[in-house]
Amino acid sequence: MPESYPVPAGGQRLTGALLRSMQPLTLRKTADTARSATTTQTPDPHLQFTAEANAVYTWYGWIKYDGDTAADLVINFTPPAGALGEWAGHGTGITVIGATNTPTLESNTIRSNGYMLRTETNDVAQFRTYGCLGVGNPLSVYLYGILRVQATGGTWSLDWSQSASSATATTLYTDSYITLQRTA
């Protein structure tokens, strides 16, 4: 069954607030954010919003990043209390530089030649690590998912850090974004 939000009733007055509630919400980074020497996943200052109680959101986005090859990038999401859902990210796996010249398909296994591309589905509050090629060699991750908020609304955020602490900063770049559409 198709879902849409809101469902205007016949004869209902169309207001600016009603029309705005029908539009997707885009969270866009307006400045680079660099983090060094930390493995503590912290909300990105630009990629967060207040989710309504009992709402369902579908979302997609793209982040551009770079960092020390040894540090990698950890992505996680913090949903409101009790929220459910799934997310996936298509991005460079770990370890980026393989030990062999022969590509292999890995099934949730980290070996010396690592993942070519991470594609696992994740619980709404489960982290994943993506590889780095070194500062000056930006990579990207395409993100998408669904968020089902229960009776308690609250802040939903993309949280991130380095996987291994490095004095060389890992950076999420300006214009990275997430677009959300409320569907119920």
PDB file of C-alpha atoms in Angstrom:
ATOM      1  CA  MET A   1       0.000   0.000   0.000  1.00  0.00           C
ATOM      2  CA  PRO A   2       1.430   3.394  -0.934  1.00  0.00           C
ATOM      3  CA  GLU A   3       2.145   5.754   1.942  1.00  0.00           C
ATOM      4  CA  SER A   4       2.017   9.530   1.849  1.00  0.00           C
ATOM      5  CA  TYR A   5       2.044  12.264   4.414  1.00  0.00           C
ATOM      6  CA  PRO A   6       0.009  14.247   5.082  1.00  0.00           C
ATOM      7  CA  VAL A   7      -3.260  13.144   3.521  1.00  0.00           C
ATOM      8  CA  PRO A   8      -5.291  16.340   2.963  1.00  0.00           C
ATOM      9  CA  ALA A   9      -9.050  15.960   3.308  1.00  0.00           C
ATOM     10  CA  GLY A  10     -11.479  17.242   0.678  1.00  0.00           C
ATOM     11  CA  GLY A  11     -12.300  20.886   1.376  1.00  0.00           C
ATOM     12  CA  GLN A  12      -9.353  21.289   3.775  1.00  0.00           C
ATOM     13  CA  ARG A  13      -7.727  24.707   3.776  1.00  0.00           C
ATOM     14  CA  LEU A  14      -4.251  24.619   2.224  1.00  0.00           C
ATOM     15  CA  THR A  15      -1.822  26.517   4.405  1.00  0.00           C
ATOM     16  CA  GLY A  16       1.880  27.201   4.054  1.00  0.00           C
ATOM     17  CA  ALA A  17       2.605  24.811   6.940  1.00  0.00           C
ATOM     18  CA  LEU A  18       0.577  22.021   5.298  1.00  0.00           C
ATOM     19  CA  LEU A  19       2.352  22.502   1.973  1.00  0.00           C
ATOM     20  CA  ARG A  20       5.793  22.588   3.667  1.00  0.00           C
ATOM     21  CA  SER A  21       5.020  19.323   5.502  1.00  0.00           C
ATOM     22  CA  MET A  22       4.569  17.634   2.113  1.00  0.00           C
ATOM     23  CA  GLN A  23       8.034  18.614   0.893  1.00  0.00           C
ATOM     24  CA  PRO A  24      11.258  16.632   1.403  1.00  0.00           C
ATOM     25  CA  LEU A  25      13.686  17.984   3.993  1.00  0.00           C
ATOM     26  CA  THR A  26      17.321  18.281   2.887  1.00  0.00           C
ATOM     27  CA  LEU A  27      20.146  18.471   5.409  1.00  0.00           C
ATOM     28  CA  ARG A  28      23.241  19.876   3.676  1.00  0.00           C
ATOM     29  CA  LYS A  29      26.688  20.517   5.086  1.00  0.00           C
ATOM     30  CA  THR A  30      27.439  24.211   4.727  1.00  0.00           C
ATOM     31  CA  ALA A  31      31.037  23.848   5.931  1.00  0.00           C
ATOM     32  CA  ASP A  32      33.711  21.187   6.115  1.00  0.00           C
ATOM     33  CA  THR A  33      34.012  19.348   9.432  1.00  0.00           C
ATOM     34  CA  ALA A  34      37.404  17.904  10.358  1.00  0.00           C
ATOM     35  CA  ARG A  35      38.051  15.546  13.270  1.00  0.00           C
ATOM     36  CA  SER A  36      41.404  14.200  14.389  1.00  0.00           C
ATOM     37  CA  ALA A  37      42.649  11.925  17.165  1.00  0.00           C
ATOM     38  CA  THR A  38      39.163  10.663  18.042  1.00  0.00           C
ATOM     39  CA  THR A  39      37.282   7.388  17.768  1.00  0.00           C
ATOM     40  CA  THR A  40      34.225   8.760  19.561  1.00  0.00           C
ATOM     41  CA  GLN A  41      31.289   8.937  17.158  1.00  0.00           C
ATOM     42  CA  THR A  42      29.806  12.424  17.443  1.00  0.00           C
ATOM     43  CA  PRO A  43      26.818  13.990  15.627  1.00  0.00           C
ATOM     44  CA  ASP A  44      27.744  15.967  12.545  1.00  0.00           C
ATOM     45  CA  PRO A  45      26.765  19.611  13.173  1.00  0.00           C
ATOM     46  CA  HIS A  46      24.875  19.834   9.852  1.00  0.00           C
ATOM     47  CA  LEU A  47      23.390  16.368   9.334  1.00  0.00           C
ATOM     48  CA  GLN A  48      20.690  16.137  12.011  1.00  0.00           C
ATOM     49  CA  PHE A  49      17.013  17.016  12.414  1.00  0.00           C
ATOM     50  CA  THR A  50      14.079  16.651  14.822  1.00  0.00           C
ATOM     51  CA  ALA A  51      11.977  13.597  13.964  1.00  0.00           C
ATOM     52  CA  GLU A  52       8.289  13.680  14.847  1.00  0.00           C
ATOM     53  CA  ALA A  53       6.741  11.036  17.124  1.00  0.00           C
ATOM     54  CA  ASN A  54       4.951   8.178  15.306  1.00  0.00           C
ATOM     55  CA  ALA A  55       6.380   9.246  11.933  1.00  0.00           C
ATOM     56  CA  VAL A  56       8.027   7.225   9.173  1.00  0.00           C
ATOM     57  CA  TYR A  57      10.784   8.739   7.018  1.00  0.00           C
ATOM     58  CA  THR A  58      12.559   7.379   3.976  1.00  0.00           C
ATOM     59  CA  TRP A  59      15.885   8.988   3.203  1.00  0.00           C
ATOM     60  CA  TYR A  60      18.919   9.026   0.953  1.00  0.00           C
ATOM     61  CA  GLY A  61      22.118  11.025   0.833  1.00  0.00           C
ATOM     62  CA  TRP A  62      25.718  11.358  -0.206  1.00  0.00           C
ATOM     63  CA  ILE A  63      28.785  12.227   1.813  1.00  0.00           C
ATOM     64  CA  LYS A  64      32.217  13.211   0.542  1.00  0.00           C
ATOM     65  CA  TYR A  65      35.162  12.602   2.850  1.00  0.00           C
ATOM     66  CA  ASP A  66      38.868  11.961   3.090  1.00  0.00           C
ATOM     67  CA  GLY A  67      41.364  11.104   5.772  1.00  0.00           C
ATOM     68  CA  ASP A  68      44.417   9.131   6.810  1.00  0.00           C
ATOM     69  CA  THR A  69      44.531   5.650   5.249  1.00  0.00           C
ATOM     70  CA  ALA A  70      45.110   4.128   8.684  1.00  0.00           C
ATOM     71  CA  ALA A  71      42.225   6.053  10.306  1.00  0.00           C
ATOM     72  CA  ASP A  72      39.277   5.183   8.012  1.00  0.00           C
ATOM     73  CA  LEU A  73      35.768   6.604   8.629  1.00  0.00           C
ATOM     74  CA  VAL A  74      33.066   5.258  10.959  1.00  0.00           C
ATOM     75  CA  ILE A  75      29.458   6.214  10.170  1.00  0.00           C
ATOM     76  CA  ASN A  76      26.617   5.685  12.623  1.00  0.00           C
ATOM     77  CA  PHE A  77      23.169   7.158  13.219  1.00  0.00           C
ATOM     78  CA  THR A  78      21.571   8.120  16.517  1.00  0.00           C
ATOM     79  CA  PRO A  79      17.774   7.824  16.300  1.00  0.00           C
ATOM     80  CA  PRO A  80      15.171   8.982  18.823  1.00  0.00           C
ATOM     81  CA  ALA A  81      14.550   6.540  21.694  1.00  0.00           C
ATOM     82  CA  GLY A  82      12.758   3.392  20.536  1.00  0.00           C
ATOM     83  CA  ALA A  83      13.018   4.193  16.810  1.00  0.00           C
ATOM     84  CA  LEU A  84      13.393   1.317  14.366  1.00  0.00           C
ATOM     85  CA  GLY A  85      14.631   1.090  10.804  1.00  0.00           C
ATOM     86  CA  GLU A  86      17.445   0.097   8.497  1.00  0.00           C
ATOM     87  CA  TRP A  87      20.162   1.837   6.514  1.00  0.00           C
ATOM     88  CA  ALA A  88      22.793   0.941   3.974  1.00  0.00           C
ATOM     89  CA  GLY A  89      25.818   2.708   2.611  1.00  0.00           C
ATOM     90  CA  HIS A  90      27.607   1.979  -0.634  1.00  0.00           C
ATOM     91  CA  GLY A  91      31.193   3.051  -0.211  1.00  0.00           C
ATOM     92  CA  THR A  92      34.787   1.934  -0.242  1.00  0.00           C
ATOM     93  CA  GLY A  93      35.416  -0.969   2.054  1.00  0.00           C
ATOM     94  CA  ILE A  94      38.292  -1.577   4.400  1.00  0.00           C
ATOM     95  CA  THR A  95      41.211  -2.256   3.850  1.00  0.00           C
ATOM     96  CA  VAL A  96      41.329   0.010   0.777  1.00  0.00           C
ATOM     97  CA  ILE A  97      44.693  -1.157  -0.552  1.00  0.00           C
ATOM     98  CA  GLY A  98      44.444  -4.893  -1.279  1.00  0.00           C
ATOM     99  CA  ALA A  99      47.110  -7.512  -0.717  1.00  0.00           C
ATOM    100  CA  THR A 100      46.421  -9.132  -4.101  1.00  0.00           C
ATOM    101  CA  ASN A 101      45.760  -7.909  -7.611  1.00  0.00           C
ATOM    102  CA  THR A 102      42.799 -10.264  -8.005  1.00  0.00           C
ATOM    103  CA  PRO A 103      39.421  -8.750  -7.023  1.00  0.00           C
ATOM    104  CA  THR A 104      37.404 -10.936  -4.683  1.00  0.00           C
ATOM    105  CA  LEU A 105      33.858 -10.726  -3.373  1.00  0.00           C
ATOM    106  CA  GLU A 106      33.779 -10.763   0.413  1.00  0.00           C
ATOM    107  CA  SER A 107      30.779 -11.785   2.480  1.00  0.00           C
ATOM    108  CA  ASN A 108      30.964  -9.687   5.656  1.00  0.00           C
ATOM    109  CA  THR A 109      34.582 -10.746   6.075  1.00  0.00           C
ATOM    110  CA  ILE A 110      37.622  -8.600   6.633  1.00  0.00           C
ATOM    111  CA  ARG A 111      40.776 -10.134   5.200  1.00  0.00           C
ATOM    112  CA  SER A 112      44.080  -8.627   4.192  1.00  0.00           C
ATOM    113  CA  ASN A 113      42.514  -7.595   0.869  1.00  0.00           C
ATOM    114  CA  GLY A 114      39.396  -6.214   2.588  1.00  0.00           C
ATOM    115  CA  TYR A 115      36.086  -5.196   1.069  1.00  0.00           C
ATOM    116  CA  MET A 116      35.869  -3.820  -2.453  1.00  0.00           C
ATOM    117  CA  LEU A 117      32.510  -2.172  -1.702  1.00  0.00           C
ATOM    118  CA  ARG A 118      30.431  -2.260   1.464  1.00  0.00           C
ATOM    119  CA  THR A 119      26.769  -2.976   0.771  1.00  0.00           C
ATOM    120  CA  GLU A 120      25.419  -4.509   3.998  1.00  0.00           C
ATOM    121  CA  THR A 121      22.086  -3.475   5.423  1.00  0.00           C
ATOM    122  CA  ASN A 122      22.357  -2.206   8.988  1.00  0.00           C
ATOM    123  CA  ASP A 123      20.092  -1.663  11.956  1.00  0.00           C
ATOM    124  CA  VAL A 124      19.136   1.991  12.432  1.00  0.00           C
ATOM    125  CA  ALA A 125      21.746   2.396  15.192  1.00  0.00           C
ATOM    126  CA  GLN A 126      24.538   0.157  13.859  1.00  0.00           C
ATOM    127  CA  PHE A 127      27.847   1.615  12.717  1.00  0.00           C
ATOM    128  CA  ARG A 128      29.883   0.767   9.616  1.00  0.00           C
ATOM    129  CA  THR A 129      33.485   1.590   8.708  1.00  0.00           C
ATOM    130  CA  TYR A 130      34.544   2.899   5.292  1.00  0.00           C
ATOM    131  CA  GLY A 131      38.085   3.126   3.969  1.00  0.00           C
ATOM    132  CA  CYS A 132      40.213   6.193   3.281  1.00  0.00           C
ATOM    133  CA  LEU A 133      42.852   6.670   0.583  1.00  0.00           C
ATOM    134  CA  GLY A 134      44.720   9.442   2.375  1.00  0.00           C
ATOM    135  CA  VAL A 135      44.240  13.205   2.603  1.00  0.00           C
ATOM    136  CA  GLY A 136      43.781  14.755  -0.823  1.00  0.00           C
ATOM    137  CA  ASN A 137      42.079  11.631  -2.217  1.00  0.00           C
ATOM    138  CA  PRO A 138      38.393  12.167  -1.441  1.00  0.00           C
ATOM    139  CA  LEU A 139      35.904   9.308  -1.522  1.00  0.00           C
ATOM    140  CA  SER A 140      32.136   9.195  -1.118  1.00  0.00           C
ATOM    141  CA  VAL A 141      29.421   7.027   0.400  1.00  0.00           C
ATOM    142  CA  TYR A 142      25.879   6.839  -0.969  1.00  0.00           C
ATOM    143  CA  LEU A 143      23.495   6.395   1.984  1.00  0.00           C
ATOM    144  CA  TYR A 144      19.832   5.426   2.145  1.00  0.00           C
ATOM    145  CA  GLY A 145      17.365   3.987   4.627  1.00  0.00           C
ATOM    146  CA  ILE A 146      14.120   4.130   6.533  1.00  0.00           C
ATOM    147  CA  LEU A 147      13.409   5.496  10.015  1.00  0.00           C
ATOM    148  CA  ARG A 148      10.276   4.465  11.943  1.00  0.00           C
ATOM    149  CA  VAL A 149       9.866   6.714  14.976  1.00  0.00           C
ATOM    150  CA  GLN A 150       7.836   5.345  17.868  1.00  0.00           C
ATOM    151  CA  ALA A 151       5.926   7.349  20.507  1.00  0.00           C
ATOM    152  CA  THR A 152       8.991   9.443  21.378  1.00  0.00           C
ATOM    153  CA  GLY A 153      10.219  11.919  18.774  1.00  0.00           C
ATOM    154  CA  GLY A 154      13.610  13.543  18.995  1.00  0.00           C
ATOM    155  CA  THR A 155      16.880  14.236  17.247  1.00  0.00           C
ATOM    156  CA  TRP A 156      18.113  11.935  14.469  1.00  0.00           C
ATOM    157  CA  SER A 157      21.739  12.477  13.539  1.00  0.00           C
ATOM    158  CA  LEU A 158      24.534  11.131  11.384  1.00  0.00           C
ATOM    159  CA  ASP A 159      27.384  10.459  13.803  1.00  0.00           C
ATOM    160  CA  TRP A 160      30.943   9.836  12.683  1.00  0.00           C
ATOM    161  CA  SER A 161      34.550   9.509  13.775  1.00  0.00           C
ATOM    162  CA  GLN A 162      37.822   7.917  12.811  1.00  0.00           C
ATOM    163  CA  SER A 163      38.025   4.154  13.166  1.00  0.00           C
ATOM    164  CA  ALA A 164      41.598   4.358  14.463  1.00  0.00           C
ATOM    165  CA  SER A 165      42.818   7.520  16.158  1.00  0.00           C
ATOM    166  CA  SER A 166      45.085   9.608  13.928  1.00  0.00           C
ATOM    167  CA  ALA A 167      46.540  13.090  14.318  1.00  0.00           C
ATOM    168  CA  THR A 168      45.739  13.555  10.609  1.00  0.00           C
ATOM    169  CA  ALA A 169      42.165  14.805  10.358  1.00  0.00           C
ATOM    170  CA  THR A 170      39.311  12.937   8.693  1.00  0.00           C
ATOM    171  CA  THR A 171      37.022  15.481   6.984  1.00  0.00           C
ATOM    172  CA  LEU A 172      33.375  15.424   5.876  1.00  0.00           C
ATOM    173  CA  TYR A 173      33.032  18.018   3.148  1.00  0.00           C
ATOM    174  CA  THR A 174      30.671  20.867   2.382  1.00  0.00           C
ATOM    175  CA  ASP A 175      27.670  19.876   0.220  1.00  0.00           C
ATOM    176  CA  SER A 176      27.407  16.377   1.653  1.00  0.00           C
ATOM    177  CA  TYR A 177      23.679  15.906   2.236  1.00  0.00           C
ATOM    178  CA  ILE A 178      20.768  13.751   3.392  1.00  0.00           C
ATOM    179  CA  THR A 179      17.236  14.200   2.033  1.00  0.00           C
ATOM    180  CA  LEU A 180      14.313  12.881   4.095  1.00  0.00           C
ATOM    181  CA  GLN A 181      10.679  12.413   3.065  1.00  0.00           C
ATOM    182  CA  ARG A 182       8.002  11.804   5.667  1.00  0.00           C
ATOM    183  CA  THR A 183       5.729   9.029   4.412  1.00  0.00           C
ATOM    184  CA  ALA A 184       3.497   8.352   7.423  1.00  0.00           C
TER     185      ALA A 184
END
